[in-house]
Coordinates of C-alpha atoms and ligand atoms in Angstrom, one line a residue:
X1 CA -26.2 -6.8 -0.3
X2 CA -29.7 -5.7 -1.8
X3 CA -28.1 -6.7 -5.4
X4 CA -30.8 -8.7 -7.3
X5 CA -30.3 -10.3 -11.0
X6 CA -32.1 -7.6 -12.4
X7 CA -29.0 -5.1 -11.3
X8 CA -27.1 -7.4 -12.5
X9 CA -28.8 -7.8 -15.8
X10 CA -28.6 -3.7 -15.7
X11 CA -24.1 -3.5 -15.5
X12 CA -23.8 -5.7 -18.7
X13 CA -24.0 -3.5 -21.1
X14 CA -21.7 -1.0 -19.3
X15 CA -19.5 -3.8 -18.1
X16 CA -18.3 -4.7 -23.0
X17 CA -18.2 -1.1 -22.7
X18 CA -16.1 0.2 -19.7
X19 CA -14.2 -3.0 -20.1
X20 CA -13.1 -2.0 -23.8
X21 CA -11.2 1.3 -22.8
X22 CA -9.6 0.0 -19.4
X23 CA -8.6 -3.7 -19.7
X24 CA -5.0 -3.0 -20.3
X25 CA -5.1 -0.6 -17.7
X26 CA -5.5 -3.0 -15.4
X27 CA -2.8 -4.5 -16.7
X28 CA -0.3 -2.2 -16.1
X29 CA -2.0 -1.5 -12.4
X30 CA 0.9 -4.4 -11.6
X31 CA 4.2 -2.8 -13.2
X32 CA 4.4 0.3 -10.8
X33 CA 6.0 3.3 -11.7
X34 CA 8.1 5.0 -9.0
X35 CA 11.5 2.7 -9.4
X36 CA 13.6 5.5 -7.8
X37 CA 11.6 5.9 -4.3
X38 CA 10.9 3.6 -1.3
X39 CA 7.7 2.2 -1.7
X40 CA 4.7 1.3 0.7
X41 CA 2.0 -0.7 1.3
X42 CA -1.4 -1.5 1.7
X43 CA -4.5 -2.7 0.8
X44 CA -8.1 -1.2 0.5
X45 CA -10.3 -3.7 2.1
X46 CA -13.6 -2.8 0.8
X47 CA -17.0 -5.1 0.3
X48 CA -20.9 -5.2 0.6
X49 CA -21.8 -4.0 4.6
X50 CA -20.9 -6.9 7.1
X51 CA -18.8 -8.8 4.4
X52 CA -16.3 -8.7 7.6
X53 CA -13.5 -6.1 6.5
X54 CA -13.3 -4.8 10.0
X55 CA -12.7 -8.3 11.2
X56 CA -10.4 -9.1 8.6
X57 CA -8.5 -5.8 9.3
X58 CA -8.0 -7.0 13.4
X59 CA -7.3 -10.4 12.3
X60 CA -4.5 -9.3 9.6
X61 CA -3.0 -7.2 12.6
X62 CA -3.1 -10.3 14.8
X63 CA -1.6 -12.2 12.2
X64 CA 1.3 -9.8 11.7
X65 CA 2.4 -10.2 15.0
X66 CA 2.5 -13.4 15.1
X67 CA 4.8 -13.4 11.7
X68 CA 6.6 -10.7 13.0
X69 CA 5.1 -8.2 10.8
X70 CA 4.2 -4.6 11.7
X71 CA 0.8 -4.2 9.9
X72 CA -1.1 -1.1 10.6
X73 CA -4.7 0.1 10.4
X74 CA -6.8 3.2 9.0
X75 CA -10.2 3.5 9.9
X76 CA -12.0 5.0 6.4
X77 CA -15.6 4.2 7.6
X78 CA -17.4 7.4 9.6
X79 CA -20.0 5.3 10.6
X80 CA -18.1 2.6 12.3
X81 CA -19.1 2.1 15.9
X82 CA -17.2 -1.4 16.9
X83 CA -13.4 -2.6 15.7
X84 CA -10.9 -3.7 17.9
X85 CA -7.3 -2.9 16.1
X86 CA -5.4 -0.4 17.0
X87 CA -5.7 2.7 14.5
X88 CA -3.1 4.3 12.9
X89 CA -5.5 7.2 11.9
X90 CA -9.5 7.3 11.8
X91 CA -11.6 9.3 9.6
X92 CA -14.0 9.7 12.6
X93 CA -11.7 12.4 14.1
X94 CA -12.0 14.6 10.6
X95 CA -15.3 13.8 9.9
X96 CA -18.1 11.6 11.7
X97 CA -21.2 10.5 10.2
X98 CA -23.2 12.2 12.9
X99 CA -21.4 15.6 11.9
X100 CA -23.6 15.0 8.4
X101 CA -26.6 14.1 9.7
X102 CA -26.7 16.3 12.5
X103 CA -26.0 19.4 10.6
X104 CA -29.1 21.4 10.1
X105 CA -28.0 22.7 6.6
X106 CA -26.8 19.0 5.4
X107 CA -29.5 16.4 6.6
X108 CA -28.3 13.6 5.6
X109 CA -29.4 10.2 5.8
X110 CA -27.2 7.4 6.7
X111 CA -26.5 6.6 2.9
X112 CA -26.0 9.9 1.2
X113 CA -24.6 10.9 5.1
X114 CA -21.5 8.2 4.3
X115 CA -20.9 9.8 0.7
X116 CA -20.6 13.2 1.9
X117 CA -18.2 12.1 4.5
X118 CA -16.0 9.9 1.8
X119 CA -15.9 13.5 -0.5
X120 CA -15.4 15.2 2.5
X121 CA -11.9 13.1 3.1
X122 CA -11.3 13.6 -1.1
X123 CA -11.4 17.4 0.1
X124 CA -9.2 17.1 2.9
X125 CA -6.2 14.5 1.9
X126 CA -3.7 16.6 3.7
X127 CA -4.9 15.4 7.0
X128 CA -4.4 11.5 6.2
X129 CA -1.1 12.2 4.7
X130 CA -0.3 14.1 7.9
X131 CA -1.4 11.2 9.7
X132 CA 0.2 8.1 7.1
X133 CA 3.5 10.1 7.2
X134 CA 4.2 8.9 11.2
X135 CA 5.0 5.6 10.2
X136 CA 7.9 4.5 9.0
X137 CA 7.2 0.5 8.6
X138 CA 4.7 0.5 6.4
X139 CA 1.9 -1.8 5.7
X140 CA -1.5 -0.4 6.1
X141 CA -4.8 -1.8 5.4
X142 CA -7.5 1.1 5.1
X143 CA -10.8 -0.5 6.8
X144 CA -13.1 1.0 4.3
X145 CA -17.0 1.6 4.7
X146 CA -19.5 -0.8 3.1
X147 CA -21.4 0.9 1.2
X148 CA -20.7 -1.1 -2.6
X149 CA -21.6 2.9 -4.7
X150 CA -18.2 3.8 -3.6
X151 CA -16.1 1.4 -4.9
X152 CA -18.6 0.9 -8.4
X153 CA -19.2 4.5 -9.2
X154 CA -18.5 7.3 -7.0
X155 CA -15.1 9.1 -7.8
X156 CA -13.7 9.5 -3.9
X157 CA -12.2 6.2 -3.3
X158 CA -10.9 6.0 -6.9
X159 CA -9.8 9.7 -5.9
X160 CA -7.9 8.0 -2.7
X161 CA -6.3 5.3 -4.9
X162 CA -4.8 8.5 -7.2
X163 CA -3.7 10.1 -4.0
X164 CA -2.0 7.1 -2.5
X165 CA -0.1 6.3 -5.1
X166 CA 1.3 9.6 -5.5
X167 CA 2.4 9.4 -2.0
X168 CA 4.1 5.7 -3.4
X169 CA 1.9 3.7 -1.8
X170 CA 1.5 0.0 -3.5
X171 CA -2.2 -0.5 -3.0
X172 CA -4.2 -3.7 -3.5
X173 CA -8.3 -4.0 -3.9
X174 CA -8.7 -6.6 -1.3
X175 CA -12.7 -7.1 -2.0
X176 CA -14.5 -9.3 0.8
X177 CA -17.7 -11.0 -0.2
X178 CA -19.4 -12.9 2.8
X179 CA -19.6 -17.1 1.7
X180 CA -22.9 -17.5 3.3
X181 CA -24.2 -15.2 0.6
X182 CA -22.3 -16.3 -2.6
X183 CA -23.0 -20.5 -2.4
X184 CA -26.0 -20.3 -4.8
X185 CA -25.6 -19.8 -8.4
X186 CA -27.7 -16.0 -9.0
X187 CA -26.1 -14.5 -5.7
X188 CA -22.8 -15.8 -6.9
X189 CA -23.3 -13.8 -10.2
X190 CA -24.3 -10.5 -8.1
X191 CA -21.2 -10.6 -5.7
X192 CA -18.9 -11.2 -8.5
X193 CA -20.2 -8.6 -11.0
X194 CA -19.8 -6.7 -7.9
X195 CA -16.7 -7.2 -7.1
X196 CA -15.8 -6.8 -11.3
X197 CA -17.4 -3.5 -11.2
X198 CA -15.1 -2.3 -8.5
X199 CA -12.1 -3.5 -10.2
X200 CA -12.5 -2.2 -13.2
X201 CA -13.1 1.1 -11.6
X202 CA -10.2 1.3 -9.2
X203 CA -7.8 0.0 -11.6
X204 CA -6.0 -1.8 -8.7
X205 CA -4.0 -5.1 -8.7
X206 CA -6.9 -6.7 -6.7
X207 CA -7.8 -10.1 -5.1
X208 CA -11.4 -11.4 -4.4
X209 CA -11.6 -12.8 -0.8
X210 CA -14.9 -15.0 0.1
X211 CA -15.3 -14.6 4.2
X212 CA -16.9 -16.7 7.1
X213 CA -16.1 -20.0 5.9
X214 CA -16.4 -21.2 9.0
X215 CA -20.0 -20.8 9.2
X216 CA -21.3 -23.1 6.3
X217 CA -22.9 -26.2 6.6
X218 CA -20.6 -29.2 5.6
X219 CA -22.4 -29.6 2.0
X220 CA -21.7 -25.9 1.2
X221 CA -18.1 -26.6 2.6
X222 CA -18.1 -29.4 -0.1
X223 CA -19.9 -27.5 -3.1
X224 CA -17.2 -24.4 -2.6
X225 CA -14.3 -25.2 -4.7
X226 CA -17.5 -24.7 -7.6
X227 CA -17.4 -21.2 -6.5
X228 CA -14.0 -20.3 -5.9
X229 CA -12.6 -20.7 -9.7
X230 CA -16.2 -20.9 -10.9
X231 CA -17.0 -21.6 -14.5
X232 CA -20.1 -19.6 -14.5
X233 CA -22.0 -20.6 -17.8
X234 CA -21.7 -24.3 -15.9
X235 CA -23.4 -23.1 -13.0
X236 CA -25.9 -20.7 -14.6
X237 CA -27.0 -23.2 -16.7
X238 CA -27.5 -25.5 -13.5
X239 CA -29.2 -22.6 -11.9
X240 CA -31.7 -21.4 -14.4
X241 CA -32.1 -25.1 -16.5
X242 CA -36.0 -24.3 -15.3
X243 CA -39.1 -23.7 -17.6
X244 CA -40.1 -20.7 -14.9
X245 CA -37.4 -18.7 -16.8
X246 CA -37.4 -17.3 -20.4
X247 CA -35.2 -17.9 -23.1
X248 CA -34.4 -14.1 -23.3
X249 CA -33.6 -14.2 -19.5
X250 CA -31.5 -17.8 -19.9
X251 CA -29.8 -15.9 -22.6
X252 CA -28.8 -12.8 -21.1
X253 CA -27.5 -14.6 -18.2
X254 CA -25.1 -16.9 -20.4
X255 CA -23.9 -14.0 -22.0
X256 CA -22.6 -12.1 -18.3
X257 CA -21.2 -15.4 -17.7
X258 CA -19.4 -15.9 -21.2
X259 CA -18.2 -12.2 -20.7
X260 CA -17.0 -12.7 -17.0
X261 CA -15.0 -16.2 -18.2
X262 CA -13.6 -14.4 -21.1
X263 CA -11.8 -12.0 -19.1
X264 CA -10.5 -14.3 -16.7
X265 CA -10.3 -12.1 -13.7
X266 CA -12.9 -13.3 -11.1
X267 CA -11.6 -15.6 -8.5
X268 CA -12.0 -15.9 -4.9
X269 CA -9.6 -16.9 -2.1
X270 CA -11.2 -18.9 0.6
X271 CA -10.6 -16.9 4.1
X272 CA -11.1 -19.2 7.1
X273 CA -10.3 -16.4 9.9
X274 CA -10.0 -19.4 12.8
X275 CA -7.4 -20.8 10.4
X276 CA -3.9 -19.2 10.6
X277 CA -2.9 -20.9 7.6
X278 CA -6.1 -19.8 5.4
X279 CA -5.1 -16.5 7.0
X280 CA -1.4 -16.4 6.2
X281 CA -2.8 -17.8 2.1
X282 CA -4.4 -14.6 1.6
X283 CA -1.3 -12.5 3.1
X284 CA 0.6 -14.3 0.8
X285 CA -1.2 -13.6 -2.4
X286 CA -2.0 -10.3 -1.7
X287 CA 1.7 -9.1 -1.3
X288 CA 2.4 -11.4 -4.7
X289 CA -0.2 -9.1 -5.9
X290 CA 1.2 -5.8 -5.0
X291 CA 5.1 -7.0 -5.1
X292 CA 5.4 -7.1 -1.0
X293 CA 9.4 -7.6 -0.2
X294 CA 10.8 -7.1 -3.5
X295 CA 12.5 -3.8 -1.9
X296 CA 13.2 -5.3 1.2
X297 CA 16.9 -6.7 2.7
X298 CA 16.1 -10.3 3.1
X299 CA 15.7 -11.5 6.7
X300 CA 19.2 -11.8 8.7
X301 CA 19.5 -15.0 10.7
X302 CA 19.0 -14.2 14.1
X303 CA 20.7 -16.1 17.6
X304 CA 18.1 -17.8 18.7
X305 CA 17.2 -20.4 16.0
X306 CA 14.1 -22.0 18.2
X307 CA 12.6 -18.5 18.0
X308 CA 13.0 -18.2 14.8
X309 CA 11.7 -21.6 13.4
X310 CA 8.3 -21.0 15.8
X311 CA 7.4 -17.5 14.2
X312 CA 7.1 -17.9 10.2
X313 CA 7.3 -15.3 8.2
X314 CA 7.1 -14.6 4.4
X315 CA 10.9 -14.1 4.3
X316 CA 11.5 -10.3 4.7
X317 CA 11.7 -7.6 7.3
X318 CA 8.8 -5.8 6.3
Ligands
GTP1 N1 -18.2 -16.5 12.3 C1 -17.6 -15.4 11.7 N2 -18.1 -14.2 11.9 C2 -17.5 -13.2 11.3 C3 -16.4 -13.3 10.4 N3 -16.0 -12.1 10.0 C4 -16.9 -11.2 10.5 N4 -17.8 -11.8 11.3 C5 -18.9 -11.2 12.0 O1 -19.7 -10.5 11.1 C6 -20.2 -9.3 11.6 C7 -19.7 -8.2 10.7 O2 -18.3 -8.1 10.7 P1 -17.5 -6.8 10.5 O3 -16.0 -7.2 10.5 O4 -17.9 -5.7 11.4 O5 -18.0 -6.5 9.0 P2 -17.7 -5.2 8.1 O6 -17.6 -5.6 6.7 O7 -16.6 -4.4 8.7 O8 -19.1 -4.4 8.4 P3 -19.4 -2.9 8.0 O9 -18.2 -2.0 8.4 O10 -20.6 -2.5 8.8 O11 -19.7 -2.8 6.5 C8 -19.6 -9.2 13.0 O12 -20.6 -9.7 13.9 C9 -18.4 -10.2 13.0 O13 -18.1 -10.7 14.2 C10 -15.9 -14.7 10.2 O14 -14.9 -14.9 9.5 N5 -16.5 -15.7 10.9
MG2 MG1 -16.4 -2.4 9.3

């Protein structure tokens, strides 16, 4: 993520003013409106590129087998080249990212390439609802590309969010942020303002997930629980308590913190992926988040009792 503190320094203003109109929009993002029809679900996985949302998506899949849970994937990114889930549908077969760089009236690059692509699927919604309306069971994540402009700014994911909740799906912003990259104070305050910035813009009950926990050093192991429910003036302070910075600078920066704490919303679950626990964690919160089960029969007791203490599940027949 190319995100320096001078971007960051850049969203504040817009941040007091975007967060004025749509606070209690967000607010109501978690009392959904369709009482009378069946419900599905999903999550957007979105994050900065290599923030591991493709892994996350095959792990999840994994997972949900093992809990007995039939969990399902879309492939959203036209550029992808490796996952290894199964998909349910892949944006690849409407539109590839080659198809917009190739074409001699387009010539796209890779960036602006991935954008026309993402509008492209805005323009053509009837082909994932052909392909979403298959499944019966449903639980889909949507493997989404990573490049951070469509989640801050550009209308076609917010424009897929509309779309899937028409069709009743209950969506969740599931927004990955690599560890490695978020254990030092002005990185932290990049990812997070971020990961704000796509919230407030999808206006989606959404949960912060820090990845790849398994590849920091013991110390940053020990220094995390700072950065998980962070209290960001603290840290700032920590971080820029240095005569190389100016006052107007130490300033500006205690003010994005003092806005992020006053609103509460940043935190970040820890996701160890070689941990089925840390896995089943985020699961867990996430379907809190979007009201996972509360339609469902609970589970009936089945004859085998061994089999059904070894598989654990959240309680439902999803
Ligand atoms: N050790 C470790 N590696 C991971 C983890 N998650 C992802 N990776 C690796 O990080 C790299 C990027 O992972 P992806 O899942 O492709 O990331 P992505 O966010 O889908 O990337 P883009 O689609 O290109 O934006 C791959 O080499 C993964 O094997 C993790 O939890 N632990
Ligand atoms: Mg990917």
């Amino acid at each position: 993520m190319a995100f320096t503190n001078v971007d960051v320094l850049k969203y504040v203003e817009s941040f007091h003013r975007i967060y004025s109109g749509k606070l209690h929009f967000l607010l109501r993002a978690s009392s959904f409106s369709s009482p009378f029809t069946m419900p599905r679900y999903g999550q957007l996985v979105m994050g900065p590129a290599g923030s591991g949302k493709s892994t996350y998506c095959s792990n999840m899949v994994r997972h949900g087998e093992v809990i007995r849970r039939n969990i399902q994937v879309v492939n959203l990114d036209p550029a992808a080249e490796h996952f290894d889930y199964p998909v349910l549908a892949d944006i690849r077969e409407l539109i590839h990212l080659d198809d917009a760089m190739d074409d001699e009236a387009l010539r796209f690059g890779p960036n602006g390439g991935l954008i026309f692509c993402m509008e492209y699927l805005a323009q053509n919604f009837d082909w994932l609802q052909e392909q979403l309306d298959e499944v019966e069971d449903d639980y889909i994540l949507f493997d989404c590309p990573g490049q951070v402009e469509l989640y801050t700014h550009i209308p076609a994911m917010k424009q897929l969010v509309e779309t899937l909740q028409k069709w009743d799906f209950r969506i969740a912003g599931v927004y990955l942020i690599d560890s490695q990259f978020m254990i030092e104070a002005s990185k932290f305050v990049s990812g997070v303002m971020t990961a704000l910035s796509t919230m407030v813009n999808l206006e989606l009950p959404h949960v912060n997930v820090m990845t790849k926990l398994d590849l920091l050093s013991k110390k940053a192991k020990k220094d995390l629980d700072r950065y998980l429910d962070p209290e960001l003036p603290v840290l700032l302070d920590e971080e820029f308590d240095n005569s190389r910075f100016s006052n107007k600078f130490k300033k500006l920066n205690s003010a994005i913190a003092t806005m992020i704490e006053d609103y509460s919303l940043v935190k970040f679950l820890p996701l160890d992926q070689t941990d089925e626990d840390s896995i089943n964690d985020v699961l867990l919160q996430i379907d809190s988040a979007i009201q996972y089960g509360e339609d469902l029969e609970p589970r009936e007791m089945r004859d085998d009792p061994q089999d059904e203490e070894e598989n654990f599940d959240s309680g439902f027949d999803g």
